[in-house]
Amino acid sequence: MTKHLFKIGALGLAGAMLVGAPLQAAPAQDLTIGLPASSVANLDPLGANALIQGNMQINAQIFDTLVAYKNGDFAPSLAKSWKASEDAKTWTFTLRDGAKFTDGSTVDAEDVKASVARVVELAGPLAGLFKPLTVTVTSPTELTFTSDVGQGALLGKLSVLAIIPSELTKDGEFGLHPVGSGPFKVDSFDPSQGVKLSANANYWGGAPALSSVSFRMIPEQAARSTALETGEIQLMWTVPDDEVSALQSNPDIKVESVPTLANIVLWFNSGRPTFKDVAVRKALWSAVDVPSIVSALYSNTGEVMDGPLPDAVFGSSQQTPYKYDPDGAKAALTAAGFDFSQTIKVLMNNNTYSPLVEAIIADWARIGVKGEIDLQEPAVGTKRLLALDWDIAIIQPVVTSTGDADYTLGRLYTCAANRTAYCDPSLDKLLNQAGAEPDQAKRADLYKQAGKIVWDQAVGMYPMNVKQVWAWSSKLDGVALDPVYKPDLTKVHFVQ
């Protein structure tokens, strides 16, 4: 009897201990990200704003592609398998079963065909990649891409093509209320304030660990860092070089960097009389002490370029660096009849790399060249960029999202693309051959030749590759640094 009472007493004591020390509540799984942008006009992944940094990062959470670019290779996404003809003119894709859009409709081959048609129709920055393609649906889960020329880079192209419901491709306001098949769906969207996403519980890849993700627009770099330290946001990227050390010293913050497939470019508008002469373009480049600027401003986040593409991009090549020669540059400009009374304006659609542009302008000033920054909102800046309404435009950054030179050189530097008004038929020939060639070794050599033309003709200035620095709360786990600026948030979660 006494033994029985002891057992009851022990159980009662254990119960009392549990009541006195309640279990700690699980952390809320609501993430806030500080986005280095002042606004996001709309979230249409196929139109004019498709390649703006903020749009890319948000849309990566909402939309899926047929093929994913991961760790330098291509992996299944909405397509579970594919095969190509020997000449790479015909590709057949089989879609995975069970993938659905967040409106409940099933992802099928008609959606893929309609998405290709929409990206071409909208004539945005991705349109040129898909104009040569014909899409034929052979069943709800199978389709073919055909072209008159080989498509050796097709997998890369498809890795940046978001798939949207075919029923919505004619919706002129799709970008304000987008529907995708990705791991998150849009709850609310205010172009000037931000976007709130909630987890897609029915995501074919498994529901995300997070309940919600909010993207807050914080264009000022110092303000983003402060918001991270105070806990207003828990994750940020594009950490400026001069703030890396301070964040690293905070025990509540983790800081890491990753090499990227991105670089900074300052294009010359060859359609303007000032920049039509290659001697002027070369002289303005030689007037800038690029190594000293990168070392002083971007020791943590930059690396001096030796070619027009980041080293990790397929088809990149090393070229002969331009030497800093201010006296020679001034002499070359004078010989070319350069008008030193004019002011060269540098178009920017955000201020992330304004210190770089300011340093370049300061070097130009030393030889009597006047320059100033022309800062615009992203939507306005993009519109002017495409309209060639600028002297020099900084592209910050150019992200070779597919990992293939075709995406950057083949998309941006042809006469038909007309991104800089520079047109060279010999360059076109090389780029067209490289895009069509099924043999990857031959493609790499052709891009090397093309890269030399772009570099030697100074189509733009190519100061540095980008190392992306991420910073996040130590309460977060599962953060995966991404080389193509499209963070995977599906495994991110808060821990105690």
Coordinates of C-alpha atoms in Angstrom, one line a residue:
M1 CA 0.0 0.0 0.0
T2 CA 2.8 2.4 0.9
K3 CA 4.6 1.5 -2.4
H4 CA 1.5 2.3 -4.4
L5 CA 1.1 5.7 -2.7
F6 CA 4.7 6.5 -3.5
K7 CA 4.1 5.9 -7.2
I8 CA 1.1 8.2 -7.1
G9 CA 3.1 10.8 -5.3
A10 CA 5.9 10.6 -7.8
L11 CA 3.5 11.0 -10.7
G12 CA 1.9 13.9 -9.0
L13 CA 5.3 15.6 -8.4
A14 CA 6.2 15.1 -12.0
G15 CA 2.9 16.7 -13.1
A16 CA 3.5 19.6 -10.8
M17 CA 6.9 20.1 -12.3
L18 CA 5.4 20.2 -15.8
V19 CA 2.8 22.7 -14.8
G20 CA 5.4 24.9 -13.2
A21 CA 7.6 24.9 -16.3
P22 CA 5.5 25.1 -19.4
L23 CA 7.0 24.0 -22.7
Q24 CA 8.6 26.8 -24.7
A25 CA 6.5 27.9 -27.7
A26 CA 7.8 27.0 -31.1
P27 CA 9.3 30.1 -32.9
A28 CA 7.0 31.9 -35.4
Q29 CA 8.1 31.0 -38.9
D30 CA 7.6 34.5 -40.4
L31 CA 10.6 35.8 -42.2
T32 CA 11.2 39.4 -43.2
I33 CA 13.8 40.2 -45.9
G34 CA 15.3 43.6 -46.6
L35 CA 15.4 44.1 -50.3
P36 CA 17.9 46.6 -51.9
A37 CA 15.3 48.3 -54.0
S38 CA 13.0 51.4 -53.6
S39 CA 10.1 49.8 -55.4
V40 CA 9.0 46.8 -57.5
A41 CA 6.5 47.9 -60.2
N42 CA 5.0 44.6 -60.8
L43 CA 5.7 40.9 -60.5
D44 CA 5.2 39.7 -64.1
P45 CA 8.2 37.3 -64.6
L46 CA 7.9 37.5 -68.4
G47 CA 7.8 41.2 -69.1
A48 CA 10.0 44.3 -69.1
N49 CA 11.0 44.0 -65.4
A50 CA 11.9 40.3 -65.5
L51 CA 15.6 40.9 -64.8
I52 CA 15.4 43.6 -62.3
Q53 CA 17.1 42.3 -59.1
G54 CA 14.2 42.7 -56.8
N55 CA 11.8 41.1 -59.2
M56 CA 14.1 38.2 -59.8
Q57 CA 14.4 37.4 -56.1
I58 CA 10.7 37.7 -55.3
N59 CA 9.6 35.8 -58.4
A60 CA 11.9 33.0 -57.7
Q61 CA 9.6 32.2 -54.7
I62 CA 6.4 32.4 -56.7
F63 CA 7.1 30.7 -60.0
D64 CA 8.7 27.5 -61.2
T65 CA 10.6 26.8 -64.4
L66 CA 10.9 23.7 -66.5
V67 CA 14.6 23.3 -65.6
A68 CA 16.5 24.5 -62.5
Y69 CA 20.1 25.7 -62.6
K70 CA 21.8 24.2 -59.5
N71 CA 25.5 23.9 -58.6
G72 CA 26.6 24.6 -62.1
D73 CA 24.3 22.0 -63.7
F74 CA 20.7 21.6 -64.8
A75 CA 18.2 19.7 -62.7
P76 CA 14.5 18.7 -63.2
S77 CA 11.9 21.2 -62.0
L78 CA 8.5 21.2 -63.6
A79 CA 10.0 19.0 -66.3
K80 CA 11.0 15.6 -64.9
S81 CA 13.0 14.5 -68.0
W82 CA 14.1 15.7 -71.5
K83 CA 16.0 14.5 -74.5
A84 CA 17.5 16.3 -77.5
S85 CA 18.1 15.4 -81.1
E86 CA 21.7 15.0 -82.3
D87 CA 21.7 18.4 -83.9
A88 CA 20.0 20.0 -80.9
K89 CA 17.2 21.3 -83.1
T90 CA 14.5 19.3 -81.4
W91 CA 14.0 18.9 -77.7
T92 CA 11.3 16.8 -76.0
F93 CA 10.2 17.5 -72.4
T94 CA 8.1 15.4 -70.1
L95 CA 6.4 17.2 -67.2
R96 CA 6.1 15.9 -63.7
D97 CA 2.8 14.7 -62.4
G98 CA 0.9 16.5 -59.7
A99 CA 2.3 20.0 -60.0
K100 CA -0.4 22.7 -59.5
F101 CA -0.7 26.4 -59.6
T102 CA -1.8 28.2 -56.4
D103 CA -5.2 28.8 -58.0
G104 CA -5.7 25.0 -58.0
S105 CA -5.2 24.3 -61.7
T106 CA -2.8 21.7 -62.9
V107 CA 0.4 22.6 -64.6
D108 CA 0.3 21.2 -68.2
A109 CA 2.1 21.5 -71.5
E110 CA -0.4 24.2 -72.7
D111 CA 0.8 26.4 -69.9
V112 CA 4.4 26.1 -71.0
K113 CA 3.5 26.9 -74.6
A114 CA 1.5 29.9 -73.5
S115 CA 4.3 31.2 -71.3
V116 CA 6.7 31.1 -74.2
A117 CA 4.2 33.0 -76.4
R118 CA 3.7 35.6 -73.7
V119 CA 7.4 36.3 -73.1
V120 CA 7.9 36.8 -76.9
E121 CA 4.8 39.0 -77.1
L122 CA 5.8 41.2 -74.2
A123 CA 9.2 41.9 -75.9
G124 CA 11.0 42.2 -72.6
P125 CA 14.6 41.3 -72.0
L126 CA 14.0 37.6 -72.2
A127 CA 12.1 37.7 -75.5
G128 CA 15.1 37.2 -77.7
L129 CA 15.9 33.9 -76.1
F130 CA 12.6 32.3 -77.2
K131 CA 11.8 34.0 -80.6
P132 CA 13.5 31.2 -82.6
L133 CA 11.5 28.4 -80.9
T134 CA 8.3 26.6 -81.9
V135 CA 6.5 24.8 -79.2
T136 CA 4.3 21.8 -80.0
V137 CA 2.1 20.1 -77.4
T138 CA 1.9 16.4 -77.9
S139 CA 0.0 15.6 -74.7
P140 CA -0.9 17.3 -71.4
T141 CA 2.5 16.2 -70.0
E142 CA 4.7 16.2 -73.1
L143 CA 5.9 19.0 -75.5
T144 CA 8.6 19.6 -78.0
F145 CA 10.7 22.7 -78.8
T146 CA 12.0 22.9 -82.3
S147 CA 14.1 25.5 -84.2
D148 CA 15.7 25.9 -87.6
V149 CA 19.0 26.2 -85.9
G150 CA 20.6 24.1 -83.1
Q151 CA 19.7 25.1 -79.5
G152 CA 22.8 24.0 -77.6
A153 CA 21.9 26.4 -74.8
L154 CA 18.2 25.6 -74.5
L155 CA 18.4 24.1 -71.0
G156 CA 19.9 27.4 -69.7
K157 CA 17.2 29.4 -71.4
L158 CA 14.4 27.3 -69.9
S159 CA 15.9 27.7 -66.5
V160 CA 14.9 31.4 -66.5
L161 CA 11.4 31.0 -68.1
A162 CA 8.7 31.2 -65.5
I163 CA 5.6 29.1 -66.2
I164 CA 2.3 30.8 -65.6
P165 CA -1.3 29.5 -66.2
S166 CA -2.3 29.7 -69.8
E167 CA -5.7 31.2 -68.9
L168 CA -3.9 34.2 -67.4
T169 CA -1.4 35.0 -70.1
K170 CA -3.6 37.6 -71.7
D171 CA -4.2 39.4 -68.4
G172 CA -2.7 42.8 -68.7
E173 CA -2.5 43.2 -64.9
F174 CA -1.1 39.7 -64.2
G175 CA 2.0 41.3 -62.6
L176 CA -0.2 42.9 -59.8
H177 CA -1.8 39.6 -58.8
P178 CA 0.5 36.8 -60.1
V179 CA -0.2 33.1 -59.9
G180 CA 2.6 30.6 -60.0
S181 CA 3.3 27.0 -59.0
G182 CA 6.3 27.9 -56.7
P183 CA 6.8 27.3 -53.0
F184 CA 5.1 30.6 -52.0
K185 CA 2.0 32.5 -53.1
V186 CA 1.3 36.3 -52.9
D187 CA -0.8 37.5 -50.0
S188 CA -0.3 41.2 -50.5
F189 CA 1.6 43.5 -52.9
D190 CA 2.3 47.2 -52.7
P191 CA 4.9 48.3 -55.3
S192 CA 6.3 51.0 -53.0
Q193 CA 6.2 49.1 -49.7
G194 CA 6.8 45.4 -50.4
V195 CA 5.4 42.0 -50.9
K196 CA 4.1 39.4 -48.4
L197 CA 4.1 35.8 -49.4
S198 CA 2.6 32.8 -47.6
A199 CA 3.7 29.2 -47.9
N200 CA 2.2 27.1 -50.6
A201 CA 1.1 24.0 -48.6
N202 CA 0.5 22.0 -51.8
Y203 CA 3.8 22.7 -53.4
W204 CA 5.0 19.7 -55.4
G205 CA 8.4 20.0 -53.9
G206 CA 7.1 19.9 -50.3
A207 CA 5.7 22.7 -48.2
P208 CA 8.3 25.3 -47.1
A209 CA 9.3 25.4 -43.5
L210 CA 8.4 29.1 -43.3
S211 CA 4.8 30.3 -42.8
S212 CA 5.4 33.6 -44.6
V213 CA 8.0 35.7 -46.2
S214 CA 7.8 39.5 -46.4
F215 CA 10.0 41.5 -48.7
R216 CA 10.5 45.1 -47.4
M217 CA 11.9 47.7 -49.7
I218 CA 14.9 49.3 -48.1
P219 CA 17.1 51.0 -50.8
E220 CA 19.5 52.6 -48.3
Q221 CA 22.4 50.2 -47.5
A222 CA 23.0 51.5 -44.0
A223 CA 19.2 51.3 -43.2
R224 CA 19.1 47.6 -44.2
S225 CA 22.0 46.8 -41.9
T226 CA 20.4 48.7 -39.0
A227 CA 17.2 46.9 -39.6
L228 CA 19.0 43.5 -39.5
E229 CA 20.7 44.4 -36.2
T230 CA 17.5 45.6 -34.6
G231 CA 15.6 42.5 -35.8
E232 CA 13.2 44.3 -38.1
I233 CA 14.5 42.1 -40.8
Q234 CA 16.2 38.7 -40.5
L235 CA 17.9 38.3 -43.9
M236 CA 19.6 40.5 -46.4
W237 CA 22.0 40.2 -49.3
T238 CA 24.1 42.7 -51.3
V239 CA 25.8 43.7 -48.1
P240 CA 28.0 46.7 -48.9
D241 CA 31.7 46.2 -48.5
D242 CA 32.1 48.9 -45.8
E243 CA 29.5 47.2 -43.5
V244 CA 30.8 43.7 -43.6
S245 CA 33.2 44.0 -40.7
A246 CA 30.6 45.6 -38.4
L247 CA 28.1 42.9 -39.1
Q248 CA 30.7 40.2 -38.7
S249 CA 31.5 41.5 -35.2
N250 CA 27.8 41.1 -34.1
P251 CA 27.4 37.6 -32.5
D252 CA 23.7 37.6 -33.3
I253 CA 24.4 37.9 -37.1
K254 CA 25.9 35.4 -39.5
V255 CA 27.8 36.8 -42.5
E256 CA 29.0 34.7 -45.5
S257 CA 29.9 35.4 -49.1
V258 CA 29.6 33.4 -52.3
P259 CA 31.1 33.9 -55.7
T260 CA 28.4 34.7 -58.2
L261 CA 27.7 34.5 -61.9
A262 CA 27.3 38.3 -61.9
N263 CA 29.5 41.2 -62.9
I264 CA 29.2 45.0 -63.1
V265 CA 29.1 46.5 -66.5
L266 CA 29.1 50.1 -67.7
W267 CA 27.8 50.1 -71.3
F268 CA 28.6 52.9 -73.7
N269 CA 25.8 54.0 -75.9
S270 CA 27.4 53.6 -79.3
G271 CA 24.4 55.3 -80.9
R272 CA 25.5 58.6 -79.4
P273 CA 28.2 60.5 -81.5
T274 CA 30.4 60.8 -78.4
F275 CA 30.7 57.0 -78.1
K276 CA 30.6 55.9 -81.7
D277 CA 34.4 56.0 -81.9
V278 CA 36.1 53.0 -80.3
A279 CA 39.1 55.2 -79.5
V280 CA 36.9 57.3 -77.2
R281 CA 35.5 54.2 -75.5
K282 CA 38.9 52.7 -74.9
A283 CA 40.3 56.0 -73.7
L284 CA 37.5 56.5 -71.1
W285 CA 38.2 53.0 -69.8
S286 CA 42.0 53.6 -69.7
A287 CA 41.4 56.8 -67.7
V288 CA 40.0 54.7 -64.8
D289 CA 42.2 53.1 -62.2
V290 CA 40.0 50.0 -61.9
P291 CA 42.3 47.8 -59.7
S292 CA 42.7 50.6 -57.2
I293 CA 39.0 51.4 -57.1
V294 CA 38.0 47.8 -56.6
S295 CA 40.6 47.2 -53.9
A296 CA 39.6 50.3 -52.0
L297 CA 35.9 50.0 -52.3
Y298 CA 35.1 46.3 -52.8
S299 CA 37.8 44.2 -51.1
N300 CA 35.1 41.9 -49.7
T301 CA 32.6 42.0 -52.5
G302 CA 34.5 42.5 -55.8
E303 CA 37.2 41.1 -58.0
V304 CA 38.8 42.8 -61.0
M305 CA 37.6 41.3 -64.3
D306 CA 39.8 40.1 -67.1
G307 CA 37.0 39.4 -69.6
P308 CA 33.4 40.4 -70.2
L309 CA 32.0 37.4 -68.2
P310 CA 32.6 36.0 -64.8
D311 CA 35.1 33.1 -64.8
A312 CA 32.5 30.6 -63.7
V313 CA 30.2 31.2 -66.7
F314 CA 30.4 28.6 -69.5
G315 CA 32.1 30.4 -72.4
S316 CA 34.0 33.0 -70.4
S317 CA 37.5 33.9 -71.5
Q318 CA 40.5 35.8 -70.2
Q319 CA 41.5 39.0 -72.2
T320 CA 44.3 41.5 -72.0
P321 CA 43.5 44.0 -69.2
Y322 CA 43.2 47.7 -70.0
K323 CA 46.1 49.6 -68.3
Y324 CA 45.5 52.7 -66.3
D325 CA 47.0 55.5 -68.4
P326 CA 45.4 58.9 -67.7
D327 CA 47.9 60.8 -69.9
G328 CA 47.5 58.5 -72.8
A329 CA 43.7 58.5 -72.4
K330 CA 43.6 62.3 -72.5
A331 CA 45.8 62.4 -75.6
A332 CA 43.6 59.8 -77.3
L333 CA 40.4 61.8 -76.5
T334 CA 42.0 65.0 -77.8
A335 CA 43.1 63.2 -81.0
A336 CA 39.5 61.9 -81.5
G337 CA 38.0 65.3 -81.2
F338 CA 36.3 64.6 -77.9
D339 CA 34.2 67.5 -76.6
F340 CA 35.5 68.2 -73.1
S341 CA 32.7 70.7 -72.4
Q342 CA 30.0 68.1 -72.4
T343 CA 28.8 66.3 -69.3
I344 CA 28.5 62.5 -69.5
K345 CA 25.6 61.1 -67.6
V346 CA 25.6 57.6 -66.1
L347 CA 22.2 56.1 -65.9
M348 CA 21.5 54.0 -62.7
N349 CA 18.3 52.4 -61.5
N350 CA 19.4 52.0 -57.9
N351 CA 22.3 53.4 -55.9
T352 CA 23.9 50.1 -54.8
Y353 CA 27.1 50.8 -56.8
S354 CA 27.0 54.6 -56.6
P355 CA 30.5 54.6 -54.9
L356 CA 31.9 52.8 -57.9
V357 CA 30.4 55.3 -60.4
E358 CA 31.5 58.2 -58.2
A359 CA 35.1 56.9 -58.2
I360 CA 35.0 56.5 -62.0
I361 CA 33.7 60.0 -62.5
A362 CA 36.4 61.3 -60.2
D363 CA 39.1 59.6 -62.3
W364 CA 37.6 61.1 -65.5
A365 CA 37.6 64.5 -63.8
R366 CA 41.4 64.2 -63.4
I367 CA 41.7 64.4 -67.2
G368 CA 39.1 67.0 -67.7
V369 CA 36.1 64.8 -68.5
K370 CA 32.9 65.8 -66.7
G371 CA 30.4 63.2 -65.5
E372 CA 27.4 62.9 -63.3
I373 CA 25.1 60.2 -62.0
D374 CA 21.6 60.0 -63.5
L375 CA 19.7 58.0 -60.8
Q376 CA 16.2 56.8 -61.7
E377 CA 13.5 54.6 -60.2
P378 CA 13.9 51.0 -61.4
A379 CA 10.9 51.0 -63.8
V380 CA 11.9 54.3 -65.3
G381 CA 15.5 53.4 -65.5
T382 CA 14.6 50.1 -67.3
K383 CA 12.4 51.9 -69.8
R384 CA 15.1 54.4 -70.6
L385 CA 17.7 51.6 -70.8
L386 CA 15.7 49.7 -73.4
A387 CA 15.0 52.9 -75.3
L388 CA 18.7 53.8 -75.5
D389 CA 18.0 57.0 -73.7
W390 CA 21.3 57.4 -71.9
D391 CA 25.0 58.1 -72.4
I392 CA 26.5 55.4 -70.2
A393 CA 24.4 52.9 -68.3
I394 CA 25.6 50.8 -65.3
I395 CA 24.1 47.4 -65.2
Q396 CA 24.3 46.4 -61.6
P397 CA 24.7 43.6 -61.9
V398 CA 24.5 41.5 -65.0
V399 CA 23.5 38.1 -63.7
T400 CA 24.2 35.2 -66.1
S401 CA 21.4 33.3 -64.6
T402 CA 21.7 30.3 -66.9
G403 CA 25.4 29.9 -66.3
D404 CA 25.9 30.1 -70.1
A405 CA 27.5 32.8 -72.2
D406 CA 24.6 32.6 -74.6
Y407 CA 22.4 34.2 -72.0
T408 CA 24.7 37.3 -71.7
L409 CA 26.7 37.6 -74.9
G410 CA 24.1 35.9 -77.2
R411 CA 21.2 37.8 -75.7
L412 CA 22.7 41.3 -75.2
Y413 CA 25.4 41.9 -77.8
T414 CA 23.8 41.0 -81.2
C415 CA 22.8 43.7 -83.7
A416 CA 19.1 42.6 -83.3
A417 CA 19.3 43.0 -79.5
N418 CA 20.3 46.6 -79.9
R419 CA 21.1 47.1 -76.2
T420 CA 24.1 49.4 -76.7
A421 CA 23.6 50.4 -80.4
Y422 CA 26.9 48.6 -81.1
C423 CA 26.5 46.4 -84.1
D424 CA 29.2 44.1 -85.6
P425 CA 28.2 41.5 -88.2
S426 CA 31.3 39.4 -87.4
L427 CA 30.3 39.3 -83.7
D428 CA 26.8 38.3 -84.7
K429 CA 28.1 35.4 -86.8
L430 CA 30.1 34.0 -83.9
L431 CA 27.3 34.4 -81.4
N432 CA 24.8 32.8 -83.8
Q433 CA 27.2 29.9 -84.4
A434 CA 27.8 29.4 -80.7
G435 CA 24.1 29.4 -79.9
A436 CA 23.4 26.8 -82.6
E437 CA 26.3 24.5 -82.0
P438 CA 25.5 21.2 -80.2
D439 CA 29.2 20.5 -79.4
Q440 CA 29.9 22.2 -76.1
A441 CA 33.7 22.4 -76.6
K442 CA 33.2 24.2 -79.9
R443 CA 30.6 26.5 -78.3
A444 CA 33.1 27.5 -75.7
D445 CA 35.8 28.4 -78.3
L446 CA 33.3 30.5 -80.3
Y447 CA 32.3 32.4 -77.2
K448 CA 36.0 33.0 -76.4
Q449 CA 36.4 34.7 -79.8
A450 CA 33.2 36.7 -79.3
G451 CA 34.4 37.8 -75.9
K452 CA 37.6 39.1 -77.4
I453 CA 35.6 41.3 -79.8
V454 CA 33.4 42.7 -77.0
W455 CA 36.4 43.4 -74.8
D456 CA 38.7 44.9 -77.5
Q457 CA 36.0 47.1 -79.0
A458 CA 35.2 48.4 -75.5
V459 CA 31.4 47.9 -76.0
G460 CA 31.3 48.7 -72.3
M461 CA 33.6 48.9 -69.3
Y462 CA 33.9 45.7 -67.2
P463 CA 35.3 46.7 -63.8
M464 CA 34.5 43.7 -61.6
N465 CA 33.0 40.4 -60.8
V466 CA 30.6 40.4 -57.8
K467 CA 31.0 38.3 -54.7
Q468 CA 27.6 38.4 -53.0
V469 CA 27.6 38.9 -49.2
W470 CA 24.7 37.6 -47.3
A471 CA 23.8 38.4 -43.6
W472 CA 21.1 36.9 -41.5
S473 CA 19.9 36.4 -37.9
S474 CA 21.6 33.6 -36.0
K475 CA 18.1 32.4 -35.2
L476 CA 17.7 31.3 -38.8
D477 CA 18.8 28.0 -40.2
G478 CA 18.8 26.5 -43.7
V479 CA 20.0 29.6 -45.5
A480 CA 21.6 28.6 -48.8
L481 CA 23.7 31.2 -50.5
D482 CA 22.9 31.4 -54.2
P483 CA 25.3 32.4 -57.1
V484 CA 22.5 33.6 -59.4
Y485 CA 20.6 35.9 -57.1
K486 CA 17.6 33.6 -56.8
P487 CA 17.6 32.5 -53.1
D488 CA 16.0 29.1 -52.3
L489 CA 13.9 29.8 -49.1
T490 CA 12.2 26.4 -49.0
K491 CA 14.5 25.1 -46.2
V492 CA 14.9 28.3 -44.3
H493 CA 13.4 28.3 -40.8
F494 CA 13.7 29.8 -37.3
V495 CA 15.2 27.9 -34.5
Q496 CA 15.1 28.5 -30.7

